[in-house]
Every structure is written in structure tokens, then in C-alpha cells.
CSV table of C-alpha atoms and ligand atoms in Angstrom, one decimal:
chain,number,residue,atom,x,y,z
A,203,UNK,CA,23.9,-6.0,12.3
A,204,UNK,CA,21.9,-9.1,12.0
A,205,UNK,CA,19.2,-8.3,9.3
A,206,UNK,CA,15.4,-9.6,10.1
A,207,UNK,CA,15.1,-12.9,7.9
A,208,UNK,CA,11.9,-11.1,5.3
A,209,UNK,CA,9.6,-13.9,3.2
A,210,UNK,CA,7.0,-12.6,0.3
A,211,UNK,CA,4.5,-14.9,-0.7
A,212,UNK,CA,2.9,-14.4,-3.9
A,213,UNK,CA,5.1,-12.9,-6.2
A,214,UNK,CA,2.9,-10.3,-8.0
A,215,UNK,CA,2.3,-6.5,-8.5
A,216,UNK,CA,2.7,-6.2,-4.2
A,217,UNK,CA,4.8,-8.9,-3.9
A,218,UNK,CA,7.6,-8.3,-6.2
A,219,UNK,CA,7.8,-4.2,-5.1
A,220,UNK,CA,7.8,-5.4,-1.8
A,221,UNK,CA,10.6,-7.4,-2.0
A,222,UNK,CA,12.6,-4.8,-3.6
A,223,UNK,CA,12.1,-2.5,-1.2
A,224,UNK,CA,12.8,-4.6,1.4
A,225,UNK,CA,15.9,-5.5,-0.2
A,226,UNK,CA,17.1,-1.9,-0.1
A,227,UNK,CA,17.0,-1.4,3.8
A,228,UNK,CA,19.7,-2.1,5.8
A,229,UNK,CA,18.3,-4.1,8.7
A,230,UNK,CA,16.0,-6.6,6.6
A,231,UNK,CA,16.8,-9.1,3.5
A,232,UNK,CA,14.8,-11.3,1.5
A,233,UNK,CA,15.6,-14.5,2.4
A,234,UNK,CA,12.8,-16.3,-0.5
A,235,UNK,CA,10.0,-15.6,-2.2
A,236,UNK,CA,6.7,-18.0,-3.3
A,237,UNK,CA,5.8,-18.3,-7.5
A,238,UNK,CA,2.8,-20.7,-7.8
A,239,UNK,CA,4.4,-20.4,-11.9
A,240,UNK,CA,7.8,-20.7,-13.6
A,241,UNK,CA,7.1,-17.8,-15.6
A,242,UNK,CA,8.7,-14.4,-16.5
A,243,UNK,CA,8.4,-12.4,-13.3
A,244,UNK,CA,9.7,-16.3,-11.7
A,245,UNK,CA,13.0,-15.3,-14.2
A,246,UNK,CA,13.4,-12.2,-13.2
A,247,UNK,CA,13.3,-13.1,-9.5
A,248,UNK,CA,16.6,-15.6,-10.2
A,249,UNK,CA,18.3,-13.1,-11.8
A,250,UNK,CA,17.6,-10.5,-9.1
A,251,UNK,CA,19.1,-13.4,-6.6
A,252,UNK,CA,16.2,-14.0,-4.9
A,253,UNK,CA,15.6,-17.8,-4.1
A,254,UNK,CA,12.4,-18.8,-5.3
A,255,UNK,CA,9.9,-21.7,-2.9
A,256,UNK,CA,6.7,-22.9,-4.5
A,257,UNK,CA,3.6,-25.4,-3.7
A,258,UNK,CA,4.3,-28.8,-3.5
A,259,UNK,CA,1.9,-29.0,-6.6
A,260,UNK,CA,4.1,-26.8,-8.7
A,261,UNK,CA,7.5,-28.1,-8.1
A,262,UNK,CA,8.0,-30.2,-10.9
A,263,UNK,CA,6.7,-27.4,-13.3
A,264,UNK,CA,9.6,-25.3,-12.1
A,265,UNK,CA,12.2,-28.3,-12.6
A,266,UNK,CA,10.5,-29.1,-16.1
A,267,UNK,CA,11.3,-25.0,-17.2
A,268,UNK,CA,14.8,-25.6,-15.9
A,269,UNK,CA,14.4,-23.4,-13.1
A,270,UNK,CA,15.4,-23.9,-9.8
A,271,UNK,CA,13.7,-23.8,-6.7
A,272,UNK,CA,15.0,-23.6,-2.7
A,273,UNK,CA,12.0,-25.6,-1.6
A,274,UNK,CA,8.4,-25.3,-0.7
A,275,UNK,CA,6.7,-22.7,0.7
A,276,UNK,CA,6.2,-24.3,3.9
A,277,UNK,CA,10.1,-24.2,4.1
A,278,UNK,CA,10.2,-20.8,3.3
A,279,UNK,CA,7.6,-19.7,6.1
A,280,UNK,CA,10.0,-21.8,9.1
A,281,UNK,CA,13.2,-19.7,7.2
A,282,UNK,CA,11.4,-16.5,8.1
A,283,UNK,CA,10.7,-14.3,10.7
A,284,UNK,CA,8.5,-12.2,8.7
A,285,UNK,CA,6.0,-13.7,6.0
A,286,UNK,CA,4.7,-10.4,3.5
A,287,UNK,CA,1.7,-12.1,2.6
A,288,UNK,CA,0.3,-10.5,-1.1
A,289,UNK,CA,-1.3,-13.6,-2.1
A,290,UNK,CA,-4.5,-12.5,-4.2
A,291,UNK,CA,-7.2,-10.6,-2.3
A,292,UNK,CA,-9.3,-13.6,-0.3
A,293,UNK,CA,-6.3,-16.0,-0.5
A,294,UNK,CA,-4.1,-15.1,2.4
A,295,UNK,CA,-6.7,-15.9,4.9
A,296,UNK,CA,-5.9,-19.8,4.0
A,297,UNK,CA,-2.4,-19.3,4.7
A,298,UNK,CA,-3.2,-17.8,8.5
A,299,UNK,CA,-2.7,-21.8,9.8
A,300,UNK,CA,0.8,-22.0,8.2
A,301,UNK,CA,2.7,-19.0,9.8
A,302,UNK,CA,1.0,-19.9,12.7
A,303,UNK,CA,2.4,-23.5,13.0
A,304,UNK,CA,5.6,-22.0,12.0
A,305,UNK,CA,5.4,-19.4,14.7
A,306,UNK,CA,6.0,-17.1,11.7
A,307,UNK,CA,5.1,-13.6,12.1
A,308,UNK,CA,2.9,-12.0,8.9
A,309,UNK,CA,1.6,-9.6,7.2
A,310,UNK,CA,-1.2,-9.3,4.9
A,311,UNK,CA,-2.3,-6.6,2.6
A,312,UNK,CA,-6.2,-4.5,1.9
A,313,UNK,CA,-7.4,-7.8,0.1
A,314,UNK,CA,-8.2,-9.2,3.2
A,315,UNK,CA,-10.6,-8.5,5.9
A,316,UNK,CA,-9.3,-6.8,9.1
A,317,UNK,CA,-10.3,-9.4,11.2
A,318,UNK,CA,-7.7,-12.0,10.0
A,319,UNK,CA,-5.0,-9.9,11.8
A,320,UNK,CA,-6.9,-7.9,14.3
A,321,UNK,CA,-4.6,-4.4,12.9
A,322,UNK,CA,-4.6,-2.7,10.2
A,323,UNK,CA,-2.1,-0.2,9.9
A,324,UNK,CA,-1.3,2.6,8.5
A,325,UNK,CA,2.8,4.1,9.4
A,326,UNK,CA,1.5,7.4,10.5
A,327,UNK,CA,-1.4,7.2,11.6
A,328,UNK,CA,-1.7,4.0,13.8
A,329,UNK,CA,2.4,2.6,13.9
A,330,UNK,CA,2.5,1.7,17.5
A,331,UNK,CA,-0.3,-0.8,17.1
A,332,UNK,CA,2.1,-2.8,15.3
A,333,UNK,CA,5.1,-2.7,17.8
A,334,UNK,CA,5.9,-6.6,18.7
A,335,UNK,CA,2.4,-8.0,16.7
A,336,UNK,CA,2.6,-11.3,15.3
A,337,UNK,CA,0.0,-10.3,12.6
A,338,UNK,CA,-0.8,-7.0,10.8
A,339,UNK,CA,-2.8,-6.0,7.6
A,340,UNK,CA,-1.2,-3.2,5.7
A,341,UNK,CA,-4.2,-1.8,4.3
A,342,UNK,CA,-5.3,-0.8,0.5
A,343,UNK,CA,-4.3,1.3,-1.5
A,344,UNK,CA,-7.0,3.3,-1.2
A,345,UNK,CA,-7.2,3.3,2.3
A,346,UNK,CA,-3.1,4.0,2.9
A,347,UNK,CA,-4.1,7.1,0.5
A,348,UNK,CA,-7.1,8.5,2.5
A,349,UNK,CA,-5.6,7.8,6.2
A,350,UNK,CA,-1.8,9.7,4.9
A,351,UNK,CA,-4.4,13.2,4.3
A,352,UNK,CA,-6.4,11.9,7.3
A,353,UNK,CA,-4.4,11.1,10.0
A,354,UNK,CA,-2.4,15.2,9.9
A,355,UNK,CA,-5.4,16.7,9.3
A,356,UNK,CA,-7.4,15.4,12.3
A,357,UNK,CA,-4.5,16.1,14.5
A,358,UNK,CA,-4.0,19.8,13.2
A,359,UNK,CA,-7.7,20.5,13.0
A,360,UNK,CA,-9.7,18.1,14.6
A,361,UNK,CA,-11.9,16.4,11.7
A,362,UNK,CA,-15.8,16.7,11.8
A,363,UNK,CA,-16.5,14.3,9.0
A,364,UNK,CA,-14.7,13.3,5.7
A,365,UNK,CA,-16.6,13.0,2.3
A,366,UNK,CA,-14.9,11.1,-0.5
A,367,UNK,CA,-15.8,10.0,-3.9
A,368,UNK,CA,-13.0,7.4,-5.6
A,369,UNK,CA,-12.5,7.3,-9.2
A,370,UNK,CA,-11.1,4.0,-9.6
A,371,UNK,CA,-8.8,2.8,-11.7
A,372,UNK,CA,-10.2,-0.2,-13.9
A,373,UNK,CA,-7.0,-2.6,-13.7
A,374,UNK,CA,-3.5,-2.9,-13.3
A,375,UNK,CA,-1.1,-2.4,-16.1
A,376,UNK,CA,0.1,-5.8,-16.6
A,377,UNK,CA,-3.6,-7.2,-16.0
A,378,UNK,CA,-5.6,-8.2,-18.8
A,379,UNK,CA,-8.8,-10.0,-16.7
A,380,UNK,CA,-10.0,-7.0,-15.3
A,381,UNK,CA,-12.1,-4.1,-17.0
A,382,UNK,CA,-14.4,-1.9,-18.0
A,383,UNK,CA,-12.8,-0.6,-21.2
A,384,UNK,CA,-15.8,1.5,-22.0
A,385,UNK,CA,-17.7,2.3,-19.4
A,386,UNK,CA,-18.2,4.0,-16.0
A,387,UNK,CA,-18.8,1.5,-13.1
A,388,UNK,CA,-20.4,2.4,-9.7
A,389,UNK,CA,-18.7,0.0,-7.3
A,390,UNK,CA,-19.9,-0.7,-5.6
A,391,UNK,CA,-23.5,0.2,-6.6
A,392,UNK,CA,-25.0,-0.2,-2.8
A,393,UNK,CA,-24.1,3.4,-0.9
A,394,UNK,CA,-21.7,4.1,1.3
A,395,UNK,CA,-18.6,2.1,-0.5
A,396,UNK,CA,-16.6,0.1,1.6
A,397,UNK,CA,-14.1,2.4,1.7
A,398,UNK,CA,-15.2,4.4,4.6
A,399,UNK,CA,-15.6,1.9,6.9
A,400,UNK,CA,-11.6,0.2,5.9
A,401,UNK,CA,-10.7,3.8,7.3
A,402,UNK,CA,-12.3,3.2,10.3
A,403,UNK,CA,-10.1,0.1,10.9
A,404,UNK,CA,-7.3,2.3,11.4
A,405,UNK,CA,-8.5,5.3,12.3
A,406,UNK,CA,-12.0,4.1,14.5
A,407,UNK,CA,-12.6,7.6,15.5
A,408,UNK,CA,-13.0,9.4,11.9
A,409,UNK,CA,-16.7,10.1,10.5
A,410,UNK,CA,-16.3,9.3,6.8
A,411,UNK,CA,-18.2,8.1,4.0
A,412,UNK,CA,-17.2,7.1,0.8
A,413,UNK,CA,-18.6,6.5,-3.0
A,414,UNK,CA,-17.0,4.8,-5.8
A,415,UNK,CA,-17.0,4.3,-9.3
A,416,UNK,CA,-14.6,2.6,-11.6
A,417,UNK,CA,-13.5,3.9,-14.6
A,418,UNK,CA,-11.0,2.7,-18.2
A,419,UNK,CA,-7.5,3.3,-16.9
A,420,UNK,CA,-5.3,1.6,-15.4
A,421,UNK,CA,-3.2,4.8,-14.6
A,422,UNK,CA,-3.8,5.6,-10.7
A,423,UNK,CA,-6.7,6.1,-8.3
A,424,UNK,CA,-7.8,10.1,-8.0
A,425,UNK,CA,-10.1,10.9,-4.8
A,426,UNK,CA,-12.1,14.2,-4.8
A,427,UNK,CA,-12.2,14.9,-0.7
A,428,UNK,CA,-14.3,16.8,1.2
A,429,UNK,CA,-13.6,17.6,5.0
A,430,UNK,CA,-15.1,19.3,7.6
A,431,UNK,CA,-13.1,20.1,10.9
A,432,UNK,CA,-14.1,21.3,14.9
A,433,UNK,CA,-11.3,24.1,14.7
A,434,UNK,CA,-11.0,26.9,12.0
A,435,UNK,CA,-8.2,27.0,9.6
A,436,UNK,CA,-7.4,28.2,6.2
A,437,UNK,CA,-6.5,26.3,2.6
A,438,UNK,CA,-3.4,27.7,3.5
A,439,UNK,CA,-3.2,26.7,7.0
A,440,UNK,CA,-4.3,22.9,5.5
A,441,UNK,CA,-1.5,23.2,2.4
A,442,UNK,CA,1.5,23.7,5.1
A,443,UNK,CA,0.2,20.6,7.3
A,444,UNK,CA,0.2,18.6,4.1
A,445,UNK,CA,3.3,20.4,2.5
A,446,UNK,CA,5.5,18.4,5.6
A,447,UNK,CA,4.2,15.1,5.3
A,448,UNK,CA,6.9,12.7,4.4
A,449,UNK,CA,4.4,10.7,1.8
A,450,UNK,CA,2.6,13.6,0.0
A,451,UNK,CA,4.0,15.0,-3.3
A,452,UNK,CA,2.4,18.3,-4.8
A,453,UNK,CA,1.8,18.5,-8.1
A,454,UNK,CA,1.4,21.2,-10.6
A,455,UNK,CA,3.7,22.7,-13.2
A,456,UNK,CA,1.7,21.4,-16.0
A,457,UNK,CA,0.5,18.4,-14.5
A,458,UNK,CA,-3.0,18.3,-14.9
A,459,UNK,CA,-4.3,14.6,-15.2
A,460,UNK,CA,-3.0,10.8,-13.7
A,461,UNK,CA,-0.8,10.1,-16.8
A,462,UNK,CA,1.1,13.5,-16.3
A,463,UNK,CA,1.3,12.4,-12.5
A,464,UNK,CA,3.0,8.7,-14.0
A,465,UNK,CA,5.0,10.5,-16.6
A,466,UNK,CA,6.5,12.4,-14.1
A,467,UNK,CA,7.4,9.0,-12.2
A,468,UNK,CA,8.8,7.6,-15.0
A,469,UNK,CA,11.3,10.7,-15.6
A,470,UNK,CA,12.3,10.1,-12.2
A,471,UNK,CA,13.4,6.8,-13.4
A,472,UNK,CA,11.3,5.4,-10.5
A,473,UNK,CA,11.8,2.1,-10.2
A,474,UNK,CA,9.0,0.6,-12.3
A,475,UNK,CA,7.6,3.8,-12.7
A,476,UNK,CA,6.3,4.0,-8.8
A,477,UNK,CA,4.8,7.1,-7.2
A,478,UNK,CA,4.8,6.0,-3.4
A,479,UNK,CA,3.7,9.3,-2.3
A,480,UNK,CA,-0.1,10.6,-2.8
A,481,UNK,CA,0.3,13.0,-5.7
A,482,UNK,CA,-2.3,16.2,-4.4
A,483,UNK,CA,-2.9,19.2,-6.4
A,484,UNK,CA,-1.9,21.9,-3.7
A,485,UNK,CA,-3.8,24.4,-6.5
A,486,UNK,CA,-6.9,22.4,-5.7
A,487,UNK,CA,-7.1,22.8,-1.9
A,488,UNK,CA,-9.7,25.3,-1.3
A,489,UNK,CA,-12.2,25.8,1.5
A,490,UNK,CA,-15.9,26.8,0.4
A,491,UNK,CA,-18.5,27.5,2.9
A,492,UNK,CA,-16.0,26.3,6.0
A,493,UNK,CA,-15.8,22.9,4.3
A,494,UNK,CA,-12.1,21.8,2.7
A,495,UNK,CA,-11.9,20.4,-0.8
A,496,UNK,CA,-9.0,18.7,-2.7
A,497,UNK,CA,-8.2,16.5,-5.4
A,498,UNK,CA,-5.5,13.6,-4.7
A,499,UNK,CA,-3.9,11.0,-7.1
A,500,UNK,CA,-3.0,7.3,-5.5
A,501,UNK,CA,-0.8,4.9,-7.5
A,502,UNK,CA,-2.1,1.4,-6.7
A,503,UNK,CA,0.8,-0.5,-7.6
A,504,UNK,CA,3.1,1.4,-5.1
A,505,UNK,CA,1.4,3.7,-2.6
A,506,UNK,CA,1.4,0.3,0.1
A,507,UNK,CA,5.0,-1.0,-0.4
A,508,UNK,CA,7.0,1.8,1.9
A,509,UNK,CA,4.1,0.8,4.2
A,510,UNK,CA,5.0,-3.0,4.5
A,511,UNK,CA,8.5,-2.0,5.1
A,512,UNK,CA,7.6,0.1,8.2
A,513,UNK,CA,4.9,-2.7,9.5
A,514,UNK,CA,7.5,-5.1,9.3
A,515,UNK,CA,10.0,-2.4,11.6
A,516,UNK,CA,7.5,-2.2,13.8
A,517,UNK,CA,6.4,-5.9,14.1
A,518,UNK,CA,10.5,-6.9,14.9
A,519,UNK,CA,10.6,-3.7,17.1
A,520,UNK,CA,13.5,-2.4,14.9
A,521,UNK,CA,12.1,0.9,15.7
A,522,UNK,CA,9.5,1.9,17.7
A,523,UNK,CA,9.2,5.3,16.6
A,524,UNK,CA,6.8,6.2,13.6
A,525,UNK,CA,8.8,9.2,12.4
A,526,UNK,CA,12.3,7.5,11.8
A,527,UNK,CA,10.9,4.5,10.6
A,528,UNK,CA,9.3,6.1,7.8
A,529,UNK,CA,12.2,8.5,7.5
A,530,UNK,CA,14.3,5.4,7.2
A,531,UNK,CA,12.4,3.8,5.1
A,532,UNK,CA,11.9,6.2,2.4
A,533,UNK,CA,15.8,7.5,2.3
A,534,UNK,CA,16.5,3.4,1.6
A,535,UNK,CA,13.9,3.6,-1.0
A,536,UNK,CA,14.9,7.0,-2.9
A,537,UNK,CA,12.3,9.0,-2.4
B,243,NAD,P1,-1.5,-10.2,-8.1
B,243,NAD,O1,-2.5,-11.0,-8.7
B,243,NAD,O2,-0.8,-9.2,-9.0
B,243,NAD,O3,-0.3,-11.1,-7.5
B,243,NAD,C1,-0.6,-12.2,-6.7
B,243,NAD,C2,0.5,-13.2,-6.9
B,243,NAD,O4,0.3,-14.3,-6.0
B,243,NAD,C3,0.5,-13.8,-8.3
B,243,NAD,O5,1.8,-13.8,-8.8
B,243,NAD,C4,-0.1,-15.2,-8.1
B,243,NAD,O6,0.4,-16.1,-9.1
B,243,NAD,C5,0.4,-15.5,-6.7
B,243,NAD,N1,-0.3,-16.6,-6.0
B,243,NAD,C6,-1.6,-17.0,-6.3
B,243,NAD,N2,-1.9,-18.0,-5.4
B,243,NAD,C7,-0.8,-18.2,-4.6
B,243,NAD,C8,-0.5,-19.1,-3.6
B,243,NAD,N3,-1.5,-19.9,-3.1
B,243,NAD,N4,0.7,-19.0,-3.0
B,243,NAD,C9,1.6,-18.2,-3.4
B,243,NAD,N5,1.4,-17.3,-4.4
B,243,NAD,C10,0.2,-17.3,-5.0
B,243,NAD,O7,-2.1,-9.5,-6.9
B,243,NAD,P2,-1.7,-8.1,-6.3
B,243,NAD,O8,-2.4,-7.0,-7.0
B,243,NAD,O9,-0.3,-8.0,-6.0
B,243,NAD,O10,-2.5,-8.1,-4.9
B,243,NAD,C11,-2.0,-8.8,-3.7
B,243,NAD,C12,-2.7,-8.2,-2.5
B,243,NAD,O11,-2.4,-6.8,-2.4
B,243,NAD,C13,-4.2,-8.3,-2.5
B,243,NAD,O12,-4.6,-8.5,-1.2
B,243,NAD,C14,-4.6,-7.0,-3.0
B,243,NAD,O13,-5.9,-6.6,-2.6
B,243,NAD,C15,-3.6,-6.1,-2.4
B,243,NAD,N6,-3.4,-4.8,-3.1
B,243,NAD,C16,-3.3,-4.7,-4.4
B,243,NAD,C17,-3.1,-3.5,-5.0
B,243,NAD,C18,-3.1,-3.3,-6.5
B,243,NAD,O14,-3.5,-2.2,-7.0
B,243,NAD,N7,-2.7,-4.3,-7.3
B,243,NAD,C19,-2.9,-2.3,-4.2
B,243,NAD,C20,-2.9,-2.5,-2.8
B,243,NAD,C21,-3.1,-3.7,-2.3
């Protein structure tokens, strides 16, 4: 089978697990991926056999480490027929004139606004908008979190209106720019958060509103969700829709917090320690006064990266079913 020729550039917390998991499916490969710096995570892309491309402006800091490069990341783009862009949130936009030039096709991630790609996608919620697009936005983590619970729901029920409030984690692990470390954040502090309305890019249709605040952990994202629907139905009717989604994981049996939830990852020797599926407390789901609550936990680092595999299956038209892509993708993966 000839693989679809897969490109990351920016080589960070996305970037990285989506090259990994790309590198686990049977009809993609990595052909390269883009450092801006020969540092650690540069090493441990040459070991993993990836070949590394960089910015004009860097290639001599590469050859001065002793580390060698395929080429630029121009180079890398024409290799490609699929550019995962995960750049920093903001940057990718500047890159939009280089896959077009190279006819590239790409993808960029919840950083950037939906505009820059024109769809935003979600696997199963919105995966035949992708089918044959040159450009997609896989959206944040967040986002991918909300519209997996969404997207069942609406179609079992038939949602009225979503409430959320996000409790945000501060920063990622391996970041040390980002905080608070001692204090609670509203963020933003204008009301409704921007969350809602990323929703709505993939899901136009949903009435939702969203708050947000940040607090000190870098240990996943927990929502507290609030739903109302047209039809009737029970917690229990709501706990078997969720119970067969392919991305949802219930959790109990003495997990009671978002480090239990990671702890549990990392006895499942996840690579990295990922939890790609949202982590919901089925105890949790209860309806009060015909309105459904719930608590979910999202792990930022991960939730998005079975995603990109699936938008990239759906851009090439490997697959233009939502179902078997994700089924694909997530036997490839382990989950
Ligand atoms: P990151 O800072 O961890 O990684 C970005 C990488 O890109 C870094 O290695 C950086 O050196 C590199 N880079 C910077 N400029 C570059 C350039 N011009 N060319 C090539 N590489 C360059 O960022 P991240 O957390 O992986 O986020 C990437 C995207 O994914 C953003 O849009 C972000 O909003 C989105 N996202 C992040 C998370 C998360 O929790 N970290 C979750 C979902 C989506």
C-alpha cells in the first residue's frame, strides 16, 4: 500500500504525539518533521528516525550541535502531501502561503482561528467536511472535549442548550512560562468565554455558552456541563449513549480527582502518560429539574492527536467513513 507522505511542523507537545501516532497507522508515515532548535526533543526525534528540516536561519545551529538535518522546511512542505501544522498558537497562519505554493495540503490545530482553514473538525461530529479539503483545523482541546459529549447527545436527544464552566489547567507539564501557581484566573474575564462560540465552528447548530477560569495544575482540563434537550430521557438513558462512544472513558473505582485520572494513564503505560479519551464520571451524570449535569476530565496534551490522524484520512479520502476511521485509528494507537 502506498502510505500518504505525513509532514509535522513544530515539533512540540502536538507535534511530537502527532507524529507518533501517525507513525503507528498503516496507511500514513512521517516523512520529516520541523525543530526551529537542536535541542533534546530535536535528539530524541533522530533517534526515533524521524528526519529532522528546519528554517534557513537555524541550519547552522543544528550543524554546530552535530546534528543533522534533511533540509529546510520549505523542502519538507514539497516532500509532503500532508503538512500537521502545531506551530504555536498564532504562528501557523504565516505558514498558510507556503503549503499553498507547494500545493501542500494542511492542517492546523485550536491555536488558530477557524477562518484560516474555513473547517474545523471534529471526527464524529463533523468528519465529512473534511473528505478531499486542502485545509482543516483540528480544533482545541477543549473544544474536541465538549463536541465528543456533544455531538451523541444532540443526535440521541436533540440538545436545547449546553452550559459549561472550564476549569483550566494553568500550563503544560514541560512548560515553565506559563502560570498561575497561586491563584484562580477568570479567563477570560469578559462573559461568555470563547469556548462556546469554537463549538459553534463545528457544530453551528448547538446553543452553548461557556465560562472559564484557570487554575495551578498542569494535570488536565475538568468541565462541569449542563444540558438541556427537546426529547425526554434519563441519566441512564444519557450514560448508555455515552458508555458506546469510542473516545469516552468512565471513571470511578477510586478515582476521584485529575491526577488519579493521569495515574491511571500512566499504569496503562500510555505512551507519555496520554489519556486520548475524555475521562467522565458516569457516577456524576444526573438529571435535576429535566436539566443533565456531569463532570468530564480532558487531557490537553492528547485528547487532539487521534483527531489529526482521522483529519488527515479524511483529507487524502483514505476513508470516507467517520466510524472506521476512528475505529482504525484508535486500534493503531492502543486504545
Ligand atoms: P509548543 O510550544 O509545545 O510547541 C510548538 C513547537 O513549535 C515548539 O517546539 C517550537 O519550538 C516550534 N516552533 C516555533 N516556531 C516555529 C516555526 N516557525 N516553525 C517550526 N516550528 C516552530 O505548542 P503546543 O502546545 O504543541 O501547541 C501547538 C498548537 O496546538 C497550538 O495551536 C495550540 O493552541 C494547539 N493545542 C495545544 C494544546 C496543549 O494543551 N498544549 C492542546 C490542543 C491544541
Amino acid at each position: 500500500m502506498v502510505k500518504v507522505k505525513v509532514a509535522v511542523n513544530g515539533y512540540g507537545t502536538i507535534g511530537k504525539r502527532v507524529a507518533d501516532a501517525v507513525a503507528m497507522q498503516d496507511d500514513m508515515e512521517i516523512i520529516g518533521i520541523a525543530k526551529t532548535r537542536p535541542n533534546f526533543e530535536a535528539a530524541m526525534a533522530q533517534k526515533k528516525g524521524y528526519n529532522i528540516y528546519t528554517l534557513p536561519a537555524s541550519l547552522s545551529a543544528f550543524k554546530e550541535a552535530g546534528m543533522p538535518t534533511a533540509g529546510t522546511v520549505e523542502e519538507m512542505v514539497r516532500n509532503a502531501d500532508v503538512v500537521v501544522d502545531c506551530t504555536p498558537g498564532g504562528m501557523g497562519e504565516a505558514n498558510k502561503a507556503l503549503y499553498e505554493k507547494a500545493g501542500t495540503k494542511a492542517i492546523w490545530q485550536g491555536g488558530e482561528d477557524h477562518e484560516l482553514a474555513g473547517c474545523s473538525f471534529n471526527a464524529n461530529s463533523n468528519y465529512e467536511n473534511a473528505l478531499g479539503r486542502d485545509f482543516v483545523r483540528v480544533v482545541s482541546c477543549n473544544t474536541t472535549g465538549l463536541c465528543r459529549v456533544i455531538s451523541p447527545l444532540d443526535k440521541a436527544f436533540g440538545i436545547k442548550k449546553v452550559r459549561v464552566t472550564l476549569l483550566r489547567r494553568a500550563a503544560d507539564p514541560g512548560d515553565i512560562k506559563h502560570g498561575p501557581i497561586n491563584a484562580i484566573v477568570p479567563s477570560p474575564i469578559k462573559l461568555p468565554s470563547h469556548h462556546g462560540p469554537d463549538v459553534k465552528t463545528v457544530l453551528p447548530h448547538i446553543d452553548i455558552a461557556t465560562t472559564a477560569v484557570k487554575l495551578p495544575t498542569t494535570l488536565m482540563h475538568l468541565h462541569t456541563i449542563n444540558m438541556e434537550f427537546n426529547g425526554e430521557c434519563t441519566a441512564k438513558d444519557v450514560e448508555d449513549v455515552l458508555a458506546k462512544q469510542p473516545r469516552i472513558r468512565f471513571v470511578g473505582q477510586g478515582i476521584t480527582s485529575t491526577a488519579e485520572a493521569m495515574e491511571l494513564a500512566r499504569d496503562m503505560l500510555r505512551p507519555r502518560s496520554d489519556m486520548w479519551e475524555n475521562c467522565i464520571w458516569n457516577e456524576s451524570i444526573s438529571m435535576y429539574e429535566g436539566e443533565l449535569y456531569f463532570f468530564q476530565a480532558i487531557h490537553q496534551e492528547s485528547d487532539v492527536i487521534p483527531e489529526n490522524v482521522d483529519a488527515i484520512r479524511a483529507m487524502m479520502e483514505l476513508e470516507k467513513d467517520a466510524d472506521r476511521s476512528i475505529a482504525k485509528t484508535n486500534k493503531a494507537m492502543g486504545f
